Coordinates of N, CA and C in Angstrom, one line a residue:
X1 N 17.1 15.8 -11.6 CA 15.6 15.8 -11.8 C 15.2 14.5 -12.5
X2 N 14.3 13.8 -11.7 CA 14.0 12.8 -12.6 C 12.3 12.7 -12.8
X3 N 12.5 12.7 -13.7 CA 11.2 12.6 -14.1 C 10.3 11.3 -14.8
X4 N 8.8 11.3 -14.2 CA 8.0 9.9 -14.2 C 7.5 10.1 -15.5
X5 N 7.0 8.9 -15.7 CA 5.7 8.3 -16.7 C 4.9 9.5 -16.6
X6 N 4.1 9.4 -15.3 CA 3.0 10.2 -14.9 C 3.1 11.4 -15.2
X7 N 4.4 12.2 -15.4 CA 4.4 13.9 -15.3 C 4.3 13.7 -17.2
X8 N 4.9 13.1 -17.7 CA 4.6 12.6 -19.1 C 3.2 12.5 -19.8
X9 N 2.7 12.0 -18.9 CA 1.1 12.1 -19.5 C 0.5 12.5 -18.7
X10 N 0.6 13.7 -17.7 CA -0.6 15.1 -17.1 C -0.2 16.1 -18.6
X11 N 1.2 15.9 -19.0 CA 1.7 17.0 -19.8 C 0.9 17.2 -21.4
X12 N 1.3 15.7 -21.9 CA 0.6 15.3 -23.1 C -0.8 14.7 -22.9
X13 N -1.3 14.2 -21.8 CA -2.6 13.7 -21.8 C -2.6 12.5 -22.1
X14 N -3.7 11.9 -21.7 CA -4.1 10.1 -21.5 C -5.1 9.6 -22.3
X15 N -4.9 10.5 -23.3 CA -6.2 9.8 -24.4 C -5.6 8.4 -25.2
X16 N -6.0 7.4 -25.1 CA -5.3 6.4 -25.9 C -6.6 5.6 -27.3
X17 N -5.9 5.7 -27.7 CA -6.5 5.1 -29.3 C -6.7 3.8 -29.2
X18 N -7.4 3.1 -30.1 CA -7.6 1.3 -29.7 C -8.4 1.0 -30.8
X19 N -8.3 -0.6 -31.3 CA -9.0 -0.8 -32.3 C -9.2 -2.2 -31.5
X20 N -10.3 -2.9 -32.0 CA -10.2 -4.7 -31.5 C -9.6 -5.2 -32.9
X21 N -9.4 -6.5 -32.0 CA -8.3 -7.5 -32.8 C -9.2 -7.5 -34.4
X22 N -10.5 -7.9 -34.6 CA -11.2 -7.9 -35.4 C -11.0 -6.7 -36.7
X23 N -10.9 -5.6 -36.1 CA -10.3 -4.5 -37.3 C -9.3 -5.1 -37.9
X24 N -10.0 -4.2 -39.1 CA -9.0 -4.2 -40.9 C -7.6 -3.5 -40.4
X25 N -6.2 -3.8 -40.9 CA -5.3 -3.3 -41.7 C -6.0 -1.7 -41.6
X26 N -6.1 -1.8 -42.8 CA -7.2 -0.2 -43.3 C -7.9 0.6 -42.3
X27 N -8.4 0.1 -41.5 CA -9.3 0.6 -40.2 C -8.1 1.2 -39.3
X28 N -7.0 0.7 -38.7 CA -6.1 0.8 -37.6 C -5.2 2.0 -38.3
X29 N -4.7 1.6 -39.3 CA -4.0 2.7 -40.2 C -4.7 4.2 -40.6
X30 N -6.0 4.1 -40.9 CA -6.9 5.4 -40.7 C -6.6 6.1 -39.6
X31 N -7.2 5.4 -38.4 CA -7.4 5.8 -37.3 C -5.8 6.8 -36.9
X32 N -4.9 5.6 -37.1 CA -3.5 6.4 -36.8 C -3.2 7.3 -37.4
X33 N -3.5 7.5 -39.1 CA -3.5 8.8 -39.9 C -4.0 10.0 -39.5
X34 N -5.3 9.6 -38.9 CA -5.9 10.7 -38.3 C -5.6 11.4 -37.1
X35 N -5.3 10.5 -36.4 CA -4.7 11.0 -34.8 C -3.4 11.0 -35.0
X36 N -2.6 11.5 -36.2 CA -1.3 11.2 -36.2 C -0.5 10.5 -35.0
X37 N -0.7 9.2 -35.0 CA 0.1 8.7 -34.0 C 0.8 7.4 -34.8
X38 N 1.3 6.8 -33.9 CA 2.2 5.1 -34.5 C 2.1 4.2 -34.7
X39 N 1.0 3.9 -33.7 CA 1.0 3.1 -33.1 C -0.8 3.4 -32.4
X40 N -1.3 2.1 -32.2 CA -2.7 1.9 -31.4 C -3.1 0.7 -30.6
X41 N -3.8 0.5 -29.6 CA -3.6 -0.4 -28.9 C -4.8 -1.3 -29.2
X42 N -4.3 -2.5 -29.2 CA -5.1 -3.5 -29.4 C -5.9 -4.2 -28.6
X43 N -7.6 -3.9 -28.1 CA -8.0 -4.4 -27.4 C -9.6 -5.3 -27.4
X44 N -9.1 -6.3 -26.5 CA -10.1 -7.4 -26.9 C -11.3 -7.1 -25.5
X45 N -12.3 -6.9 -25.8 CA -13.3 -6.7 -24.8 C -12.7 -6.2 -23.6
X46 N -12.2 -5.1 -23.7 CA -11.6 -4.0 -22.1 C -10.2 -4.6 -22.1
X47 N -9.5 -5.6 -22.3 CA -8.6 -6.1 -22.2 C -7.2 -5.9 -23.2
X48 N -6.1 -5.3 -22.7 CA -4.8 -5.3 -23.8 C -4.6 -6.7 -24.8
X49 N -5.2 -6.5 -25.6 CA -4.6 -7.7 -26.6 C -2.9 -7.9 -27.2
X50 N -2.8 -6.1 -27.9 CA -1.6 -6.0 -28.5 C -1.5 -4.9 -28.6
X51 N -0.2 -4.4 -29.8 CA -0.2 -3.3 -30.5 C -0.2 -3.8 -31.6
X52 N -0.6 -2.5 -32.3 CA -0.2 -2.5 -34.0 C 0.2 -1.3 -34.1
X53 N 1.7 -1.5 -34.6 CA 2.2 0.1 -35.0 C 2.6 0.1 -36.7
X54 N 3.4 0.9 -37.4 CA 3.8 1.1 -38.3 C 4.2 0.4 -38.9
X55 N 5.5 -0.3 -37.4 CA 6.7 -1.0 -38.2 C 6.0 -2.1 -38.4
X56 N 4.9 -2.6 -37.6 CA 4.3 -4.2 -37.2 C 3.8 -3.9 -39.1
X57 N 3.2 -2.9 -39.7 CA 2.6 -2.8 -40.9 C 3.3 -2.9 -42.0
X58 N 5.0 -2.2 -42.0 CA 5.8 -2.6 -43.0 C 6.4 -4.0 -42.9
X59 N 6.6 -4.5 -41.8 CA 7.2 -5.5 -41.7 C 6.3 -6.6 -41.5
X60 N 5.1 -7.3 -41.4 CA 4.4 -8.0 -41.1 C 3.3 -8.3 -42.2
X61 N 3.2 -6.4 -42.5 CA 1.9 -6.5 -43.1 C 2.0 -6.4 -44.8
X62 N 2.9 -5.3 -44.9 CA 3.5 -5.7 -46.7 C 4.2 -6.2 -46.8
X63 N 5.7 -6.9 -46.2 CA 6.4 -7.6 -46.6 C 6.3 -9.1 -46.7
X64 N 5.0 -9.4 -45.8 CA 4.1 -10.9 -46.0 C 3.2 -10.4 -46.9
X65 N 3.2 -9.4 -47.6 CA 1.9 -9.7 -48.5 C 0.4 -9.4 -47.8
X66 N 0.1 -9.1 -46.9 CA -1.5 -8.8 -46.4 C -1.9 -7.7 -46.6
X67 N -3.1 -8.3 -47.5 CA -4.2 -7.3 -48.0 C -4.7 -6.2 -46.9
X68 N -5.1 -5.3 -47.2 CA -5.5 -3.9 -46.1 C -7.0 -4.4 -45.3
X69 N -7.7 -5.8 -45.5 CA -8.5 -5.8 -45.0 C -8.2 -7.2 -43.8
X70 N -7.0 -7.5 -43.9 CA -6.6 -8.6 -42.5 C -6.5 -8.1 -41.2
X71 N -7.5 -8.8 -40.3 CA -7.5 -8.4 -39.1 C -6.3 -7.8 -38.4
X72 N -6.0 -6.5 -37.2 CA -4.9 -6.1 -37.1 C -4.6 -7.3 -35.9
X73 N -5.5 -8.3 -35.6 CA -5.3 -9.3 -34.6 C -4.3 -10.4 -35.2
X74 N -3.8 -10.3 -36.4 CA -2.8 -11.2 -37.3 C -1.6 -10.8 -37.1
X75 N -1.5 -9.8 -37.1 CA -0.4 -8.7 -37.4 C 0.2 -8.3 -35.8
X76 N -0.7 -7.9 -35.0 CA -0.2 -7.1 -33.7 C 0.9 -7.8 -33.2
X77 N 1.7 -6.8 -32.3 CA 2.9 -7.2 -31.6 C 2.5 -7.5 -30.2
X78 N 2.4 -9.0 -29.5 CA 1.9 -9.4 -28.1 C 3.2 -10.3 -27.8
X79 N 3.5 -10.5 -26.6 CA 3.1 -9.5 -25.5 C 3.5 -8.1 -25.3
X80 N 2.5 -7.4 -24.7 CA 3.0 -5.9 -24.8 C 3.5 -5.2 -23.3
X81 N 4.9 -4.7 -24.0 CA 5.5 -4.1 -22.6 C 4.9 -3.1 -22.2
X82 N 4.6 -3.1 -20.6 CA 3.6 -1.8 -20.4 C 4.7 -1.3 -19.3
X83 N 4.6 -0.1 -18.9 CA 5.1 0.7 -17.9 C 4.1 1.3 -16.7
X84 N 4.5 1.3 -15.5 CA 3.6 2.2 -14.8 C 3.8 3.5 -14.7
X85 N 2.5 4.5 -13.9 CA 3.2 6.0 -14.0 C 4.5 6.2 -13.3
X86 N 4.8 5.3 -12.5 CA 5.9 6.0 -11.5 C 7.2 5.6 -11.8
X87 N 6.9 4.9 -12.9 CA 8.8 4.4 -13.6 C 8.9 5.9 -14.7
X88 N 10.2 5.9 -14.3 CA 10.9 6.9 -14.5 C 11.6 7.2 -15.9
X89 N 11.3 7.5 -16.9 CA 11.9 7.9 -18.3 C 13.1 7.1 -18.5
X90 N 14.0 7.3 -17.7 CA 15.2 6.3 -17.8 C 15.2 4.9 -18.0
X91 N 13.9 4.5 -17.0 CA 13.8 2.8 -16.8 C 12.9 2.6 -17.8
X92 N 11.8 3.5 -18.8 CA 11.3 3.7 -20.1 C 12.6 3.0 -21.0
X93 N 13.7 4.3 -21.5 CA 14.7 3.9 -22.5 C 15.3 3.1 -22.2
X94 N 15.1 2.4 -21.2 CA 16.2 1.3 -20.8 C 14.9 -0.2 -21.6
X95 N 13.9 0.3 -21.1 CA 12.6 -0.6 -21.9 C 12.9 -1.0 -23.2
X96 N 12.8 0.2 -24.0 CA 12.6 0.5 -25.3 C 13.5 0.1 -26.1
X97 N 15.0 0.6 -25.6 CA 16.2 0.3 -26.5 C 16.4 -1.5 -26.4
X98 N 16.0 -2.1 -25.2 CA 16.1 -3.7 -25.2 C 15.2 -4.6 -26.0
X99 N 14.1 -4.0 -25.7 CA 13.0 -4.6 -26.6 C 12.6 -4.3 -28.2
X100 N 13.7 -3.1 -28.5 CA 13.5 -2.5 -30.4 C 11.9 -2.1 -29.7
X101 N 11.7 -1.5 -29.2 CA 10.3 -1.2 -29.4 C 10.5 0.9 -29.1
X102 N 9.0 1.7 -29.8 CA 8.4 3.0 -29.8 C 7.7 3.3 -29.3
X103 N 6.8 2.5 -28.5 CA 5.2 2.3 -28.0 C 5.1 2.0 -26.4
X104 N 5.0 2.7 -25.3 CA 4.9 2.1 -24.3 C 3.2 2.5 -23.5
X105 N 2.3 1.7 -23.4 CA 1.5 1.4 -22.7 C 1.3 1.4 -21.7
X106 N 0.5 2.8 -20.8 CA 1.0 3.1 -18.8 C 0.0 2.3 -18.4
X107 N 0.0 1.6 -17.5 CA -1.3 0.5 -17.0 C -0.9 0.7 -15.3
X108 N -1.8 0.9 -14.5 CA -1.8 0.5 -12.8 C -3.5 -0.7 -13.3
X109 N -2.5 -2.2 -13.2 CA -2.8 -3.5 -13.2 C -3.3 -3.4 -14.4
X110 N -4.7 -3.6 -14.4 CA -5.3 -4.1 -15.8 C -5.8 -2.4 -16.8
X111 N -6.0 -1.2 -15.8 CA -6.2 -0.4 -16.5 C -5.1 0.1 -16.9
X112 N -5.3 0.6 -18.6 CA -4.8 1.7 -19.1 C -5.0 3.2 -18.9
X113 N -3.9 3.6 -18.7 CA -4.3 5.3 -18.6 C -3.5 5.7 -19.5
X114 N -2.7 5.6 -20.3 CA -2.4 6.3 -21.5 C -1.3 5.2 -22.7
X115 N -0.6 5.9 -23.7 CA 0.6 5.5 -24.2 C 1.7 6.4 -24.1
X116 N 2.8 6.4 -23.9 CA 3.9 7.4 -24.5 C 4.8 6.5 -25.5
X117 N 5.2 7.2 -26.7 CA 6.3 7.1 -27.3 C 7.7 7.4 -27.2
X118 N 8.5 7.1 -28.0 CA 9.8 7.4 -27.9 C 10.1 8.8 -28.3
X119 N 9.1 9.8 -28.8 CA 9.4 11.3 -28.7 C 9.1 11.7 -28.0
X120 N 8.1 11.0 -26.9 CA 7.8 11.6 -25.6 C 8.8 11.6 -24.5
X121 N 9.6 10.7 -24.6 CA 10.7 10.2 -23.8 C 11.7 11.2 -24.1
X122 N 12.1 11.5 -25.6 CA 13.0 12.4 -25.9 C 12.6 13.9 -25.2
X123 N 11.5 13.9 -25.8 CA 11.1 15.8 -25.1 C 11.7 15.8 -23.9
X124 N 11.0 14.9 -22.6 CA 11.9 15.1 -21.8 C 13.3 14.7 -21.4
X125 N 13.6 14.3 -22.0 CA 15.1 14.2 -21.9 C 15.9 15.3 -22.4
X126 N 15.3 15.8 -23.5 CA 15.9 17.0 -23.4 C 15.6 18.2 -22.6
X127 N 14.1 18.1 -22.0 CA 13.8 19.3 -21.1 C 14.6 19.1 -19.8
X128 N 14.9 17.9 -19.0 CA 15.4 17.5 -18.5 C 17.4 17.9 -18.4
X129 N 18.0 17.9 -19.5 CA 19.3 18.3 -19.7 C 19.3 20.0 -20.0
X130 N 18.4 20.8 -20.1 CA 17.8 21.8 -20.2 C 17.7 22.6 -19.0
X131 N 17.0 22.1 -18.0 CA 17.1 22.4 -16.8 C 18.3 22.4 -16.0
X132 N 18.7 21.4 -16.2 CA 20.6 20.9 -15.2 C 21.3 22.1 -15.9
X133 N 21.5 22.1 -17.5 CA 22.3 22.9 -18.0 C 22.1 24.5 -18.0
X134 N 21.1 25.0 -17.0 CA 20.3 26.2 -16.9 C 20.9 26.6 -15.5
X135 N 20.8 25.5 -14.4 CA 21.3 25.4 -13.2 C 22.7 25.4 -13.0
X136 N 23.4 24.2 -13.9 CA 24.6 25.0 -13.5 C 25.5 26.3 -14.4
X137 N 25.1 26.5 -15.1 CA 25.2 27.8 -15.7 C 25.1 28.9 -14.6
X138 N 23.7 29.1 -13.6 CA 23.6 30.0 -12.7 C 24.1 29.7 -11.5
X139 N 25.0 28.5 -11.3 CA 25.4 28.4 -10.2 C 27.2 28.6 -10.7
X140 N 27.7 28.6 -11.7 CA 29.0 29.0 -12.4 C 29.2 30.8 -12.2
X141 N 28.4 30.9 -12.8 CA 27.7 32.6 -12.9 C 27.7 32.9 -11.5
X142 N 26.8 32.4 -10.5 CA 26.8 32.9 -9.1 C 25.3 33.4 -9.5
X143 N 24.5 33.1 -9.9 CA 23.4 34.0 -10.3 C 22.5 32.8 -9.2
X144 N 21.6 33.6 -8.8 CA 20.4 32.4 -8.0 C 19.5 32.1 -9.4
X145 N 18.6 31.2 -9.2 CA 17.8 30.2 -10.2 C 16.6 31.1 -10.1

């Protein structure tokens, strides 16, 4: 069974978060508090600018020293790897693990239609080994599915 981008975000939904480059530190980090997420996408007039996640915060943003009110356009991580809906989870973690990156951004061309992360990937990956291991269990068994 392999499973897409796309069935990933009918499942979880395509609401995606965004701040412009112009927002505070403080502003991007709220927003993510609130929406418990990781990460948010950085965008300049309709356009993908960056990300700004967590790690871009510890590592960029306190360990250089930036105050909570520096634009997250200092800090963000560009260029950003995007995925489309129809690449497949696999070619995701094959993404993710190359790049050290958590954050993937689904785009058909310039629009965005959602983000998934790296626990979105996991969920299915385990629903995924879940299913095989369900299947052949009933086909060991002799039991139909």
């Amino acid at each position: 069974m392999t499973t897409t981008v796309q069935s990933i975000l009918r499942e979880k939904g395509n609401q995606v978060w965004s701040v412009p480059p112009t927002a505070s530190i403080r502003e991007a980090l709220e927003l993510m508090s609130e929406k418990r997420i990781g990460a948010v996408l950085v965008m300049d007039g309709g356009a993908l600018a960056g990300i700004f996640s967590e790690r871009d915060y510890a590592r960029r943003g306190v360990l250089m020293n930036h105050g909570p009110e520096t634009p997250v356009g200092e800090l963000m991580t560009y260029p950003v790897f995007c995925v489309t809906p129809l690449q497949t989870i696999e070619e995701c973690m094959g993404l993710m693990t190359q790049k050290h990156i958590r954050h993937l951004p689904v785009a058909e061309g310039e629009t965005i239609l959602g983000v998934i992360s790296i626990g979105d990937v996991v969920k299915e990956v385990i629903a995924d080994q879940q299913y095989l291991i369900k299947g052949l269990e009933n086909y060991i068994l002799g039991r139909r599915a």
